[in-house]
mmCIF file of C-alpha atoms and ligand atoms in Angstrom:
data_model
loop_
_atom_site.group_PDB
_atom_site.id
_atom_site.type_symbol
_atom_site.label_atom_id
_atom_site.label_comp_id
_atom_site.label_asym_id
_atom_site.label_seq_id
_atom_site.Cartn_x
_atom_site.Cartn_y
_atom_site.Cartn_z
ATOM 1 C CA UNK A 28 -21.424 1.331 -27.029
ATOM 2 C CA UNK A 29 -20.466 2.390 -23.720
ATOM 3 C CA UNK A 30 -17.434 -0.583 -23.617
ATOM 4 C CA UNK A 31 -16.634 0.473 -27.484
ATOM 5 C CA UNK A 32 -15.958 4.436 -25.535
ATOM 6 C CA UNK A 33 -13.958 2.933 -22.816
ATOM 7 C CA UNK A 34 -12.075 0.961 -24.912
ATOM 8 C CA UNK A 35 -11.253 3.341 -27.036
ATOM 9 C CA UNK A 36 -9.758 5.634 -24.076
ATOM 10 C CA UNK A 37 -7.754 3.024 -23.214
ATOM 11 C CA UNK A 38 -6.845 2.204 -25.963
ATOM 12 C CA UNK A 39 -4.929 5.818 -26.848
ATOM 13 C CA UNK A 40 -3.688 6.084 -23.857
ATOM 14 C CA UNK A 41 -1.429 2.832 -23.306
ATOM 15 C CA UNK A 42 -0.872 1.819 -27.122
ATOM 16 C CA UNK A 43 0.376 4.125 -30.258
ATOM 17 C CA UNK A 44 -0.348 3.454 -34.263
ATOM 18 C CA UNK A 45 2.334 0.657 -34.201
ATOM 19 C CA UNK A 46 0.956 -1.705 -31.942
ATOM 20 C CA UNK A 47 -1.739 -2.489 -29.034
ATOM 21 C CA UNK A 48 0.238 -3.869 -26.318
ATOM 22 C CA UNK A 49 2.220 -2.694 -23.173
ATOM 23 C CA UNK A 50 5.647 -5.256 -22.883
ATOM 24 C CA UNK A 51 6.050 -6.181 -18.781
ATOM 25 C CA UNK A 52 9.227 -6.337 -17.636
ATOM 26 C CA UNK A 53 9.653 -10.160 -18.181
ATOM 27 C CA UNK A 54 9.049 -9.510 -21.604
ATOM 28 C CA UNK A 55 5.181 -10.412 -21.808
ATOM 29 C CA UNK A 56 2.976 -9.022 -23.910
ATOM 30 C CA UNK A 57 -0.147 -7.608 -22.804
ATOM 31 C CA UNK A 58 -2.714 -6.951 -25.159
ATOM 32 C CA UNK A 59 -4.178 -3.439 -24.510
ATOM 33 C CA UNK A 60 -7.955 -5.462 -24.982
ATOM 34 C CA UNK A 61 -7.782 -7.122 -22.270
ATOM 35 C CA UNK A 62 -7.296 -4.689 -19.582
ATOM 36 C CA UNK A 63 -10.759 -2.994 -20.733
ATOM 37 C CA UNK A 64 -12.827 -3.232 -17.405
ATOM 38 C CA UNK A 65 -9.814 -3.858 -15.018
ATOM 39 C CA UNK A 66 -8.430 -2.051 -12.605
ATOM 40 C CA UNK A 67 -5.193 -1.122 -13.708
ATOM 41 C CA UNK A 68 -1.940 -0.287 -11.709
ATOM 42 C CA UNK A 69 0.927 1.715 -13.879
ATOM 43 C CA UNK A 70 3.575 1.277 -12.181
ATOM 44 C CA UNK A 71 7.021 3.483 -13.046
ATOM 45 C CA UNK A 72 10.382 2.119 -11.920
ATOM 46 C CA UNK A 73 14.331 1.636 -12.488
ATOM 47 C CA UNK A 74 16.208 -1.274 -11.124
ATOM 48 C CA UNK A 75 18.592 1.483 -10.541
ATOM 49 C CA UNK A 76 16.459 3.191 -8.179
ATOM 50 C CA UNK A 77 16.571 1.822 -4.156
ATOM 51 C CA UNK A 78 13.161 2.801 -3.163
ATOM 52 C CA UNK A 79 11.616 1.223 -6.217
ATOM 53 C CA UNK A 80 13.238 -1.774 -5.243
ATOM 54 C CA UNK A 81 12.262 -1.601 -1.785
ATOM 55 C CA UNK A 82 8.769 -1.016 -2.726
ATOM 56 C CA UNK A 83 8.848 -3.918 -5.018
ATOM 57 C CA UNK A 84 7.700 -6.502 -2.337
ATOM 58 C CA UNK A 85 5.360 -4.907 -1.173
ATOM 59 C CA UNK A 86 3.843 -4.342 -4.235
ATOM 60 C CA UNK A 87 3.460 -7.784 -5.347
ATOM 61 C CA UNK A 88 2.676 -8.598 -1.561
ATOM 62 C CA UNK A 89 -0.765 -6.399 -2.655
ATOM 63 C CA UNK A 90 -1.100 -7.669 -5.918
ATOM 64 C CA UNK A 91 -1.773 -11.231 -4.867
ATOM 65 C CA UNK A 92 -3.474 -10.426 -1.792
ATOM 66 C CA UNK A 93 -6.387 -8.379 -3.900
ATOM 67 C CA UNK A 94 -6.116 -10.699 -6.629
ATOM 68 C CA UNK A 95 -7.391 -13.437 -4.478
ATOM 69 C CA UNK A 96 -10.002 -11.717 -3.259
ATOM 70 C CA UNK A 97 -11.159 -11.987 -7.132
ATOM 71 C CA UNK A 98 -10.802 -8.282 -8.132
ATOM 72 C CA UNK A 99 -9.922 -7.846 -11.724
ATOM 73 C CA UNK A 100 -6.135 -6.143 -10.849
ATOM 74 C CA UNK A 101 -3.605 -5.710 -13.361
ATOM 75 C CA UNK A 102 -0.022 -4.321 -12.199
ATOM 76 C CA UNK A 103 1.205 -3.183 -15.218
ATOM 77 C CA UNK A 104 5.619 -2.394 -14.317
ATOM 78 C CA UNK A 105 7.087 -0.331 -17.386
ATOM 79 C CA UNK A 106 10.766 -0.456 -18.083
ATOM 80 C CA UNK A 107 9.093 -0.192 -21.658
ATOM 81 C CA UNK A 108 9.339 2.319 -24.847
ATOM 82 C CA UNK A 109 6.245 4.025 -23.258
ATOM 83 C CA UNK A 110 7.799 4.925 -20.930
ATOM 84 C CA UNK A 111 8.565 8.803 -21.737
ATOM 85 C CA UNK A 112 5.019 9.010 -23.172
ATOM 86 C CA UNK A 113 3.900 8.576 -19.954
ATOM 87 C CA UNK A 114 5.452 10.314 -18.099
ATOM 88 C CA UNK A 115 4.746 13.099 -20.197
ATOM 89 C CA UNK A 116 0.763 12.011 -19.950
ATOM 90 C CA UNK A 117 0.854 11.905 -16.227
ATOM 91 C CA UNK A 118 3.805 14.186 -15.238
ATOM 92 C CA UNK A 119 5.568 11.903 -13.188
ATOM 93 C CA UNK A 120 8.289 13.338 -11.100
ATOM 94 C CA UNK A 121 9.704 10.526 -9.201
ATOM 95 C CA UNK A 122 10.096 7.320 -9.186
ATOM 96 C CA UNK A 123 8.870 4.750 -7.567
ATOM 97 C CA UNK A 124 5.467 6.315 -8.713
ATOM 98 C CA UNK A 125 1.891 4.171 -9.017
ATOM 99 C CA UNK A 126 -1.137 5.709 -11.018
ATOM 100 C CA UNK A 127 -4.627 3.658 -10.452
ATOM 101 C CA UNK A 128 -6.689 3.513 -13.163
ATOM 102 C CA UNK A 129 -10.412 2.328 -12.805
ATOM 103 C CA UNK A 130 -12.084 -0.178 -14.384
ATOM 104 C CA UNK A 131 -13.791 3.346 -16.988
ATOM 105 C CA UNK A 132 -10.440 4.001 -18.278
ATOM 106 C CA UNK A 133 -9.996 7.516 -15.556
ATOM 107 C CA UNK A 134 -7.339 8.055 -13.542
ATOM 108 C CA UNK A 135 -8.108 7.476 -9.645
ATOM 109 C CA UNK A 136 -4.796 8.454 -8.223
ATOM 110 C CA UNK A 137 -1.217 8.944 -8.547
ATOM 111 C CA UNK A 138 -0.671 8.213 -5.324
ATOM 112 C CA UNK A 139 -0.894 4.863 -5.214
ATOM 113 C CA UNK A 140 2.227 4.197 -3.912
ATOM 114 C CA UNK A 141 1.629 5.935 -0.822
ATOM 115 C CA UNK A 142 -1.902 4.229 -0.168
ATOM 116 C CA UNK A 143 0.048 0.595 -0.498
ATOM 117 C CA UNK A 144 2.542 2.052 1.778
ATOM 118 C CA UNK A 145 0.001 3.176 4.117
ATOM 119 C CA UNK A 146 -2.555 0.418 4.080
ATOM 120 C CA UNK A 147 -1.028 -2.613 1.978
ATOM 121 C CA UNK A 148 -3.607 -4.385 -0.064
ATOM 122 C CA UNK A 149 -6.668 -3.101 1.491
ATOM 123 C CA UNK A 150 -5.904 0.458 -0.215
ATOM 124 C CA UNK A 151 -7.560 -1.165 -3.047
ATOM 125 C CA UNK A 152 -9.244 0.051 -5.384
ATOM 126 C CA UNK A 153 -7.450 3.568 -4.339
ATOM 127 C CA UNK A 154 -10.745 5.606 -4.391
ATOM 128 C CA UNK A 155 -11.029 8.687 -2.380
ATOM 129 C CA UNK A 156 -13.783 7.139 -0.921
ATOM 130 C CA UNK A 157 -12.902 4.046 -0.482
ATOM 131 C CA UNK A 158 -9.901 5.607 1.506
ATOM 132 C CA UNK A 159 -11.769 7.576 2.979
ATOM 133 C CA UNK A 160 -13.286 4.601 4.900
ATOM 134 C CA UNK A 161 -10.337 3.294 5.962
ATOM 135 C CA UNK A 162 -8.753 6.315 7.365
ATOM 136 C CA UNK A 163 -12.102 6.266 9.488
ATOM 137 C CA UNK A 164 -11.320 2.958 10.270
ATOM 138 C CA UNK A 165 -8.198 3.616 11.110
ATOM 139 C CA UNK A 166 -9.093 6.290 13.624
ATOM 140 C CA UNK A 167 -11.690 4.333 14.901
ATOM 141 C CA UNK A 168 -9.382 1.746 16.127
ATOM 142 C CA UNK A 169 -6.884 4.258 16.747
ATOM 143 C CA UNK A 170 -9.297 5.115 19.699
ATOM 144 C CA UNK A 171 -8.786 1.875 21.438
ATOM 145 C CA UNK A 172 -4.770 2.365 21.297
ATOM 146 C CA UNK A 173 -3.376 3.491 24.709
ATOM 147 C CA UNK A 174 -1.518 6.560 24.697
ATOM 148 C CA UNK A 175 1.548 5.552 25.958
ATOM 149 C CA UNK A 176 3.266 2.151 25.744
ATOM 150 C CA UNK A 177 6.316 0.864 27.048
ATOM 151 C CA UNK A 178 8.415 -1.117 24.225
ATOM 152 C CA UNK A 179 11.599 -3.372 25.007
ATOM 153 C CA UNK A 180 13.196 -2.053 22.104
ATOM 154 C CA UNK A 181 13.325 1.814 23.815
ATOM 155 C CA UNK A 182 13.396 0.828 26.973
ATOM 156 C CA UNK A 183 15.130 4.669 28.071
ATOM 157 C CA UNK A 184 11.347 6.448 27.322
ATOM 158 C CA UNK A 185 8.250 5.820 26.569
ATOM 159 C CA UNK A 186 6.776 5.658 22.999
ATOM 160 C CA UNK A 187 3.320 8.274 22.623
ATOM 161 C CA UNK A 188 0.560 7.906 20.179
ATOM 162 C CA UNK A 189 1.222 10.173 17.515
ATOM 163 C CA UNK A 190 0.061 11.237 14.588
ATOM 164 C CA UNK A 191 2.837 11.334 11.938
ATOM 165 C CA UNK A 192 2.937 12.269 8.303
ATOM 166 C CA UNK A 193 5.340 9.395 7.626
ATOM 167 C CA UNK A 194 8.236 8.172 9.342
ATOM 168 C CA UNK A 195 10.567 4.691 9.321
ATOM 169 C CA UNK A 196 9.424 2.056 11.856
ATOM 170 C CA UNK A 197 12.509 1.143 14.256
ATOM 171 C CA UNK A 198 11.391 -2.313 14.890
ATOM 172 C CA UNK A 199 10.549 -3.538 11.248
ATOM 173 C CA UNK A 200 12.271 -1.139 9.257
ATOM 174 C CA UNK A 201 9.324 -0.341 6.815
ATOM 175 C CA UNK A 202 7.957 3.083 6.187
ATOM 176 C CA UNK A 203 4.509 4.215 7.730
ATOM 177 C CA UNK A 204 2.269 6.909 7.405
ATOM 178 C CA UNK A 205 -0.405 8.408 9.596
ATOM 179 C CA UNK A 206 -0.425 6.680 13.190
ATOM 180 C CA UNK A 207 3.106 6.253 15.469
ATOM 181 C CA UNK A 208 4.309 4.909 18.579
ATOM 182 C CA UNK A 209 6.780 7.727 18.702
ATOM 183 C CA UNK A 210 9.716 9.418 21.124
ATOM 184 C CA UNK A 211 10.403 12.683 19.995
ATOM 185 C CA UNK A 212 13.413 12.926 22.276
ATOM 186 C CA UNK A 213 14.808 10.462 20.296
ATOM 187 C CA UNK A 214 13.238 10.489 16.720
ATOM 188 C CA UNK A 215 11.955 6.746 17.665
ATOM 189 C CA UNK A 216 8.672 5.214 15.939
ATOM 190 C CA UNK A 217 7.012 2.171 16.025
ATOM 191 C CA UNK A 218 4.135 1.139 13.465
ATOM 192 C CA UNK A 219 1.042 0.765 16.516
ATOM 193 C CA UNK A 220 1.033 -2.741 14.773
ATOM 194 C CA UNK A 221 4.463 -3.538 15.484
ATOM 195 C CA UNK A 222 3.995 -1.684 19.121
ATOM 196 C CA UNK A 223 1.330 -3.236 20.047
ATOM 197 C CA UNK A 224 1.923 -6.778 18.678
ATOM 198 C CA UNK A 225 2.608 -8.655 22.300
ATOM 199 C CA UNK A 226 -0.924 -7.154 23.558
ATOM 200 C CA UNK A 227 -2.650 -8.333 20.578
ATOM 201 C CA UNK A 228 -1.632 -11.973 20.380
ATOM 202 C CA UNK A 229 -2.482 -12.226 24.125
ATOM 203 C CA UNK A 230 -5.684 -10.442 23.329
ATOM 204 C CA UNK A 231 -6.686 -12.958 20.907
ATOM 205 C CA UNK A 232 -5.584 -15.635 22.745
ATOM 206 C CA UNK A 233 -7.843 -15.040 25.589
ATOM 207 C CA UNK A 234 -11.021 -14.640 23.463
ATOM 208 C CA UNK A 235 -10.498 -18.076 22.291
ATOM 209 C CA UNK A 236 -13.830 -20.209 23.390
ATOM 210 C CA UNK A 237 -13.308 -19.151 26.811
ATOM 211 C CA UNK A 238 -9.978 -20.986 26.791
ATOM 212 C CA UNK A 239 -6.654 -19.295 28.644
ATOM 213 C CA UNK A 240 -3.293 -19.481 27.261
ATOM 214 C CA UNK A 241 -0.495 -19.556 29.610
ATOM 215 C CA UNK A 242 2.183 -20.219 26.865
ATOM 216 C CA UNK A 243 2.131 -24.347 26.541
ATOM 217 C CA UNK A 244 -1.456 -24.951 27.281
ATOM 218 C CA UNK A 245 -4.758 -23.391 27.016
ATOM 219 C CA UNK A 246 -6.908 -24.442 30.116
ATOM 220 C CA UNK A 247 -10.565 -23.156 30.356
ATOM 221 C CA UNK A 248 -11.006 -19.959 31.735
HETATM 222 ZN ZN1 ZN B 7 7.013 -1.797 12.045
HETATM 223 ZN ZN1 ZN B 8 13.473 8.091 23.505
#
């Protein structure tokens, strides 16, 4: 009975009278039935529309990363008829925007977007509490970051460990959230993974079965 409930939700909230399925952007139909149980990812676009298209790849980058971890994920892109209806239902502002709905039909988040941004794939399944973990995680290995690093690419000063709302990284270009390698002299950041990236290669390198890298070989330590 429960499923019949769920179902039901679902049902009225992605399909009207005329039909019971969502069209993807390819032109696929999916049947509203069988997304009863999933977690499901609306996700509101334009081609038009630069950020969407820059979160695009990243977005798919997530999709197959959780979907082969086995979760039941369904990305569900609308350049589709329902579109106004929902964003009427979920009063969506801006675009690129991604709402997470649970496997129950409810609505996890809105921010969804942000949460890939932040944490890629491992955001998944977008509960708060789920996040919640990770952000303790996060300052957990925060912890073990030094405070200040040196980086080739600002050689002039060096980069602090900062706390930032969200910024653009200079090295890769993507956007981050939370944790920075940052000059404020300068408006500078790094993403800690792209600052720290030569001390973690060597770092893993060294833990290897007691073997040394120098660069061509690895000789017992
Ligand atoms: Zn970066
Ligand atoms: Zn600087």
């Amino acid at each position: 009975m429960a499923t019949e409930d769920v179902s039901h939700d679902l049902s009225s909230l992605l399909s009207s009278e005329e039909r019971d399925f969502l069209i993807r952007n390819n032109g696929d139909q999916v049947p509203v039935s069988g997304l009863v149980g999933k977690n499901i990812l609306l996700y509101f676009s334009a081609q038009w529309c630069p950020p969407c298209r820059a979160f695009l790849p990243k977005l798919i980058e997530a999709y197959h990363t959780i979907k082969a971890k086995g979760s039941a994920f369904e990305p569900l892109p609308f350049g589709d008829g329902m579109k106004q209806i929902l964003d009427k239902k979920f009063k969506i502002e801006g675009i690129p925007t991604a709402v997470a709905i649970g496997p129950s039909g409810r609505t996890i988040t809105k921010e969804a977007r942000m949460h890939l941004t932040a944490y890629g794939a491992d955001a998944f399944p977008f509960t708060e509490e789920h996040l919640k973990q990770l952000e303790e995680e996060i300052e957990k290995k925060a912890k073990g970051w030094p405070e200040k690093v040196k980086h080739e690419l600002h050689s002039e000063h060096e980069l602090i460990r900062t706390k930032r709302s969200s910024y653009n990284c200079d090295c890769c270009g993507e956007s981050g959230y939370s944790w920075s390698f940052y000059c404020k002299e300068c408006d500078f950041d790094l993403h800690p993974k792209c600052a720290l990236k030569e001390d973690e290669d060597t770092g893993t390198e060294k833990g290897k079965e007691g073997f040394i890298c120098d660069g061509d070989v690895c000789r017992k330590a």
